[in-house]
């Protein structure tokens, strides 16, 4: 057995790489031998390869057992049920390693990315690491259909607020202490497992490290892309609904693992909030105008107004949450967005009403006049939005911050008052 592949029996196990498989008798042996040889040559940390057999019906289990018996540092786990997510949860939660990872059996990802993937986790710098095929530095070879669906799916995730770039790349890792806390909350046992894991990690304030990868599509892949994408959209709705109802305790994970700000800065005062809200409002209004101009050529004026308002409303709530009212961390973020959408509904009623009035007074109004009327109405709605955001959406956080400031001021005053008394006592004693 090489030094690098010694497991926990000899030294603490640094890395456990899981390869989930189902009926992969044609590619399993070559892939595992290639992965084993690479790790043996290039990884100084202790590692293990775990083949997770997902109830295969061909010769895959026998091949996996033979490889485990022949190659040092290779083990196999046989599961009675299918499901990549189920296999990963089972092995990761049972692993003694500091960092757990997984690779697709086709090894589409260049193995040179293994070290950059796990290094920030081993050092404690990051909590989760993912390979991304959508970075400019990535080199990817795959068909147009897969490329379109992948980019469309990840773009949809970005519109919902996700910041990670590639949810479904089969190349991920995470610290085992984080896995032990996060994995029991992941409900999906299939292909949506990756997306759900990342959404919860991000909502819990965990640091997700991304590694640009070189990736070559496997033409023999048996994954049904369309049905998988549909299942993922359903899963996405389920996750966001559960987050909105507070059924997933991401706040508790944030308190334990989340990347908290270095300090809790005091939120800006009223005039500072007005100034910042104004800047956000100007940016939102310009974005709205550009979106409306672009959309009105492909949809009706009302639909263009709705879509432009919806997109800018989500961005507006996020910007005001962080920039105007100084709210940090994932706490109540989904609630804030839901309340922001109510405010959006009010703004939509104002702007839509302005269109109705315009078309009643002037049925043949030009697009330019529509834009002027809608822009004015949007400015009115923006002023109302500030009042509602300050008093309702972020009112609790504003009052809490004011309470903390009062408490800190009281503590400071107490220390000032008690200090001279202490000095007088010392003088009296001497």
XYZ file of C-alpha atoms in Angstrom:
430
model
C 0.000 0.000 0.000
C 1.362 3.424 -0.919
C 1.816 6.107 1.733
C -0.787 8.325 0.080
C -3.534 5.715 0.119
C -3.231 4.704 3.752
C -6.604 4.947 5.414
C -7.817 5.716 8.918
C -6.317 2.474 10.206
C -2.862 4.035 9.801
C -3.484 7.783 9.909
C -6.401 10.158 9.943
C -8.239 9.913 6.633
C -8.184 13.246 4.835
C -10.321 12.542 1.775
C -13.013 10.030 0.859
C -13.981 10.138 -2.839
C -17.268 8.407 -3.571
C -18.058 7.069 -7.039
C -21.795 6.259 -7.227
C -22.591 3.627 -9.879
C -25.589 1.836 -11.332
C -25.096 -0.836 -14.026
C -21.666 0.465 -15.040
C -19.955 -2.848 -15.839
C -18.558 -1.423 -19.060
C -16.713 1.543 -17.561
C -16.271 0.930 -13.842
C -12.941 -0.898 -13.819
C -11.126 1.448 -16.204
C -12.378 4.535 -14.374
C -11.485 3.299 -10.884
C -8.014 2.216 -11.991
C -7.445 5.574 -13.647
C -8.640 7.472 -10.574
C -6.582 5.288 -8.235
C -3.421 5.784 -10.273
C -3.915 9.540 -10.376
C -4.475 9.888 -6.630
C -1.528 7.621 -5.901
C 0.788 9.831 -7.968
C -0.516 13.307 -7.241
C -2.165 13.431 -3.806
C -0.003 13.600 -0.685
C -2.982 13.565 1.683
C -4.487 10.292 2.867
C -7.372 9.221 0.678
C -9.879 6.502 -0.014
C -12.060 5.623 -2.993
C -15.519 4.343 -2.102
C -17.540 2.671 -4.856
C -21.213 3.132 -3.988
C -23.195 0.481 -5.884
C -26.825 1.598 -6.281
C -28.602 -1.763 -6.584
C -26.961 -2.616 -9.907
C -28.448 -5.517 -11.876
C -25.434 -6.359 -14.060
C -21.858 -7.374 -13.191
C -21.078 -4.043 -11.503
C -21.202 -5.411 -7.896
C -18.785 -8.235 -8.706
C -16.365 -5.883 -10.474
C -16.520 -3.451 -7.555
C -15.772 -6.223 -5.038
C -12.807 -7.400 -7.093
C -11.370 -3.888 -7.362
C -11.736 -3.383 -3.606
C -9.881 -6.610 -2.944
C -7.114 -5.819 -5.428
C -6.472 -2.069 -5.063
C -5.306 -0.594 -1.743
C -7.419 2.301 -0.594
C -10.542 1.161 -2.507
C -13.672 0.031 -0.655
C -17.182 -0.767 -1.840
C -20.646 -0.219 -0.397
C -23.697 -2.032 -1.779
C -27.068 -0.323 -1.432
C -30.419 -2.014 -1.903
C -32.080 1.024 -3.513
C -31.230 3.273 -6.448
C -30.529 6.977 -6.160
C -27.315 8.971 -6.381
C -28.375 11.264 -3.544
C -29.246 8.297 -1.331
C -25.849 6.717 -1.971
C -23.944 9.913 -1.257
C -25.817 10.585 1.966
C -25.247 7.019 3.151
C -21.500 6.998 2.476
C -20.735 10.598 3.414
C -22.494 10.396 6.770
C -20.665 7.149 7.595
C -17.221 8.273 6.400
C -14.344 8.890 8.842
C -12.706 11.348 6.434
C -12.193 15.057 7.076
C -13.459 15.862 3.571
C -15.959 13.856 1.514
C -16.292 14.200 -2.250
C -17.823 12.510 -5.256
C -17.031 12.046 -8.926
C -19.179 10.707 -11.742
C -17.985 7.292 -12.855
C -17.375 8.478 -16.424
C -14.669 10.838 -15.087
C -15.820 13.553 -17.474
C -14.035 16.085 -15.255
C -10.277 16.364 -15.646
C -8.743 14.870 -12.498
C -6.254 17.750 -12.272
C -9.077 19.669 -10.560
C -9.178 17.270 -7.570
C -6.555 19.106 -5.524
C -7.992 22.610 -6.147
C -11.399 21.187 -5.182
C -10.430 19.771 -1.790
C -7.579 22.065 -0.713
C -9.771 24.920 0.638
C -11.872 22.376 2.546
C -8.890 20.652 4.150
C -7.543 24.037 5.216
C -10.901 25.058 6.693
C -11.171 28.057 4.381
C -14.396 26.814 2.720
C -17.310 24.561 3.620
C -18.434 23.220 0.235
C -16.578 23.021 -3.096
C -17.995 22.426 -6.558
C -16.668 22.097 -10.070
C -18.156 24.501 -12.579
C -18.397 24.081 -16.327
C -19.794 27.577 -16.789
C -16.790 29.640 -15.764
C -14.924 31.469 -18.517
C -11.787 29.572 -17.575
C -13.513 26.191 -17.986
C -13.030 24.109 -21.116
C -16.103 22.074 -22.022
C -16.993 19.716 -24.852
C -20.636 18.649 -25.060
C -23.616 18.687 -27.383
C -25.797 21.713 -27.992
C -28.882 20.200 -26.334
C -27.103 19.477 -23.064
C -25.387 22.863 -23.153
C -28.694 24.704 -23.647
C -30.562 22.822 -20.913
C -27.686 23.142 -18.441
C -27.249 26.873 -18.965
C -31.002 27.455 -18.899
C -31.409 25.532 -15.643
C -28.551 27.333 -13.929
C -29.781 30.698 -15.231
C -33.169 29.944 -13.676
C -31.448 29.205 -10.357
C -29.635 32.527 -10.563
C -32.941 34.340 -11.063
C -34.176 32.840 -7.792
C -31.173 34.298 -5.971
C -28.682 31.422 -6.104
C -25.106 32.611 -6.532
C -23.354 29.341 -7.401
C -22.853 28.905 -11.148
C -23.198 25.165 -11.868
C -25.534 23.041 -9.776
C -25.284 19.710 -11.604
C -21.599 19.198 -12.354
C -20.722 15.736 -10.998
C -17.696 16.982 -9.092
C -18.312 18.166 -5.526
C -16.860 18.004 -2.024
C -17.625 19.218 1.473
C -16.234 19.080 4.985
C -17.607 16.094 6.883
C -18.667 18.167 9.913
C -20.756 20.331 7.609
C -22.114 17.242 5.846
C -23.247 15.754 9.159
C -25.310 18.881 9.846
C -26.622 19.578 6.362
C -27.298 16.201 4.732
C -30.165 15.116 7.041
C -32.066 18.174 5.766
C -31.721 17.196 2.089
C -34.885 15.333 1.069
C -34.100 14.398 -2.534
C -32.378 11.070 -3.164
C -31.954 11.441 -6.921
C -30.435 13.971 -9.294
C -31.876 17.048 -7.578
C -29.753 16.153 -4.527
C -26.916 18.396 -5.772
C -29.082 21.465 -6.255
C -30.914 21.024 -2.965
C -27.636 20.598 -1.090
C -26.200 23.781 -2.595
C -29.366 25.817 -2.012
C -29.432 24.867 1.665
C -25.690 25.463 2.043
C -25.993 28.911 0.522
C -29.075 29.811 2.557
C -27.172 28.736 5.691
C -24.373 31.187 4.910
C -21.768 28.539 4.105
C -18.821 29.381 1.883
C -19.049 27.600 -1.478
C -15.779 27.414 -3.381
C -15.978 27.018 -7.174
C -13.313 25.404 -9.351
C -13.321 25.885 -13.142
C -12.985 22.446 -14.713
C -12.106 20.882 -18.033
C -15.034 18.657 -18.883
C -15.801 16.290 -21.776
C -19.345 15.020 -22.191
C -19.913 11.278 -21.977
C -21.849 10.344 -25.160
C -22.961 7.047 -23.562
C -24.661 8.702 -20.579
C -28.102 7.208 -19.864
C -29.457 10.223 -17.974
C -32.781 11.496 -19.349
C -32.013 15.212 -19.427
C -35.559 16.481 -19.982
C -37.241 14.404 -17.258
C -34.368 15.204 -14.885
C -34.782 18.931 -15.566
C -38.532 18.730 -14.909
C -37.945 16.868 -11.636
C -35.389 19.499 -10.675
C -37.878 22.322 -11.259
C -40.387 20.549 -9.010
C -37.728 20.050 -6.380
C -36.794 23.710 -6.603
C -40.370 24.721 -5.867
C -40.488 22.367 -2.883
C -37.250 23.713 -1.386
C -38.230 27.365 -1.725
C -41.685 26.676 -0.314
C -40.165 24.947 2.718
C -37.685 27.779 3.180
C -40.466 30.358 2.972
C -42.437 28.511 5.662
C -39.372 28.192 7.896
C -39.433 24.390 7.852
C -35.690 24.134 7.164
C -33.532 25.321 10.105
C -30.915 27.144 8.028
C -30.614 29.822 10.728
C -29.328 27.224 13.209
C -26.712 26.029 10.702
C -25.747 29.645 10.024
C -25.231 30.162 13.750
C -22.957 27.108 13.865
C -21.052 27.219 10.572
C -22.081 30.380 8.710
C -19.594 33.031 7.676
C -20.635 35.871 9.949
C -19.596 39.487 9.338
C -16.473 40.586 11.198
C -18.583 43.167 13.005
C -22.221 44.117 13.243
C -22.189 47.562 11.657
C -24.879 49.980 12.722
C -27.510 50.430 10.010
C -27.576 53.893 8.428
C -29.866 56.537 9.878
C -33.050 57.783 8.253
C -31.384 60.215 5.860
C -28.722 57.662 5.006
C -31.461 55.146 4.248
C -33.264 57.686 2.070
C -30.061 58.381 0.129
C -29.228 54.716 -0.348
C -32.801 53.826 -1.205
C -32.777 56.616 -3.764
C -29.663 55.213 -5.411
C -31.185 51.739 -5.495
C -34.427 53.230 -6.809
C -32.653 55.064 -9.624
C -30.834 51.896 -10.626
C -34.088 49.905 -10.440
C -35.964 52.482 -12.517
C -33.295 52.474 -15.212
C -33.238 48.685 -15.222
C -37.031 48.631 -15.416
C -37.067 51.028 -18.379
C -34.482 49.000 -20.277
C -36.284 45.734 -19.568
C -39.641 47.187 -20.593
C -38.231 48.549 -23.854
C -36.727 45.165 -24.648
C -39.780 43.137 -23.683
C -42.471 45.248 -25.341
C -41.272 44.039 -28.765
C -42.076 40.418 -27.928
C -45.037 40.620 -25.492
C -47.949 42.949 -24.777
C -47.466 46.156 -22.802
C -49.093 44.713 -19.660
C -46.994 41.550 -19.747
C -43.826 43.557 -20.414
C -44.675 45.788 -17.447
C -45.291 42.779 -15.196
C -42.073 40.971 -16.116
C -39.927 44.096 -15.891
C -41.397 44.919 -12.488
C -41.010 41.355 -11.191
C -37.345 41.077 -12.131
C -36.446 44.496 -10.766
C -38.529 43.900 -7.612
C -36.486 40.836 -6.616
C -33.230 42.694 -7.261
C -34.568 45.793 -5.499
C -35.495 43.882 -2.330
C -32.098 42.198 -2.227
C -30.222 45.482 -2.719
C -32.255 47.352 -0.114
C -31.929 44.502 2.358
C -28.154 44.575 2.193
C -27.315 48.133 1.148
C -30.082 50.382 2.506
C -31.097 48.681 5.744
C -27.844 46.839 6.530
C -29.402 43.395 7.025
C -26.834 40.589 6.758
C -26.982 36.822 6.953
C -29.690 34.453 5.720
C -32.140 35.105 8.559
C -35.657 35.835 7.221
C -34.224 36.398 3.735
C -36.970 34.346 2.070
C -39.615 36.099 4.186
C -38.193 39.441 3.133
C -38.423 38.445 -0.530
C -42.008 37.238 -0.047
C -42.941 40.536 1.601
C -41.047 42.354 -1.133
C -43.244 40.607 -3.697
C -46.334 41.896 -1.874
C -44.875 45.369 -2.185
C -44.234 44.532 -5.841
C -47.914 43.644 -6.215
C -48.886 47.065 -4.948
C -46.405 48.710 -7.316
C -47.741 46.618 -10.179
C -51.296 47.754 -9.382
C -50.159 51.383 -9.490
C -48.297 51.072 -12.784
C -50.906 48.852 -14.406
C -53.582 51.312 -13.351
C -51.607 54.078 -15.015
C -51.629 52.098 -18.260
C -55.382 51.551 -18.020
C -55.953 55.274 -17.500
C -53.619 56.162 -20.374
C -55.287 53.780 -22.827
C -58.714 55.036 -21.742
C -57.758 58.665 -22.351
C -55.603 57.983 -25.413
C -56.227 54.549 -26.980
C -53.510 54.956 -29.620
C -50.761 56.052 -27.245
C -47.244 55.523 -28.585
C -44.676 53.308 -26.920
C -42.684 56.380 -25.935
C -45.677 57.900 -24.138
C -46.398 54.567 -22.433
C -42.830 54.531 -21.190
C -43.087 58.086 -19.807
C -46.340 57.359 -17.962
C -45.062 54.069 -16.601
C -41.789 55.636 -15.475
C -43.636 58.345 -13.520
C -45.943 55.732 -11.990
C -42.934 53.599 -11.118
C -41.324 56.536 -9.293
C -44.499 56.950 -7.227
C -44.493 53.227 -6.488
C -40.825 53.480 -5.497
C -41.603 56.104 -2.851
C -44.350 53.900 -1.448
C -41.952 50.946 -1.526
C -39.534 52.796 0.785
C -42.258 53.390 3.363
C -43.375 49.747 3.275
C -39.849 48.338 3.321
C -38.800 50.529 6.241
C -41.929 50.110 8.347
C -42.973 46.559 7.471
C -40.471 44.377 5.613
C -37.336 45.379 7.539
C -39.080 46.993 10.514
C -38.205 44.151 12.898
C -34.505 44.263 12.002
C -34.492 48.068 12.305
C -36.059 47.937 15.759
C -33.675 45.171 16.843
C -30.685 47.207 15.695
C -31.998 50.231 17.595
C -32.388 48.065 20.699
C -28.816 46.777 20.382
C -27.515 50.325 20.038
C -29.424 51.399 23.157
C -28.091 48.408 25.080
C -24.521 49.104 23.973
C -24.909 52.763 24.910
C -26.247 51.775 28.334
C -23.324 49.415 28.867
C -20.853 52.113 27.886
C -22.487 54.594 30.266
C -22.380 52.058 33.085
C -18.660 51.508 32.565
C -18.046 55.259 32.578
C -20.007 55.703 35.799
C -18.417 52.788 37.645
C -14.867 53.576 36.638
C -14.433 56.710 38.846
C -16.059 54.912 41.757
C -13.535 52.134 41.417
C -10.719 54.666 41.356
C -12.119 56.409 44.455
C -12.341 53.108 46.252
C -8.709 52.405 45.437
C -7.713 55.858 46.732
C -9.671 55.337 49.933
C -8.078 51.958 50.493
C -4.583 53.317 50.050
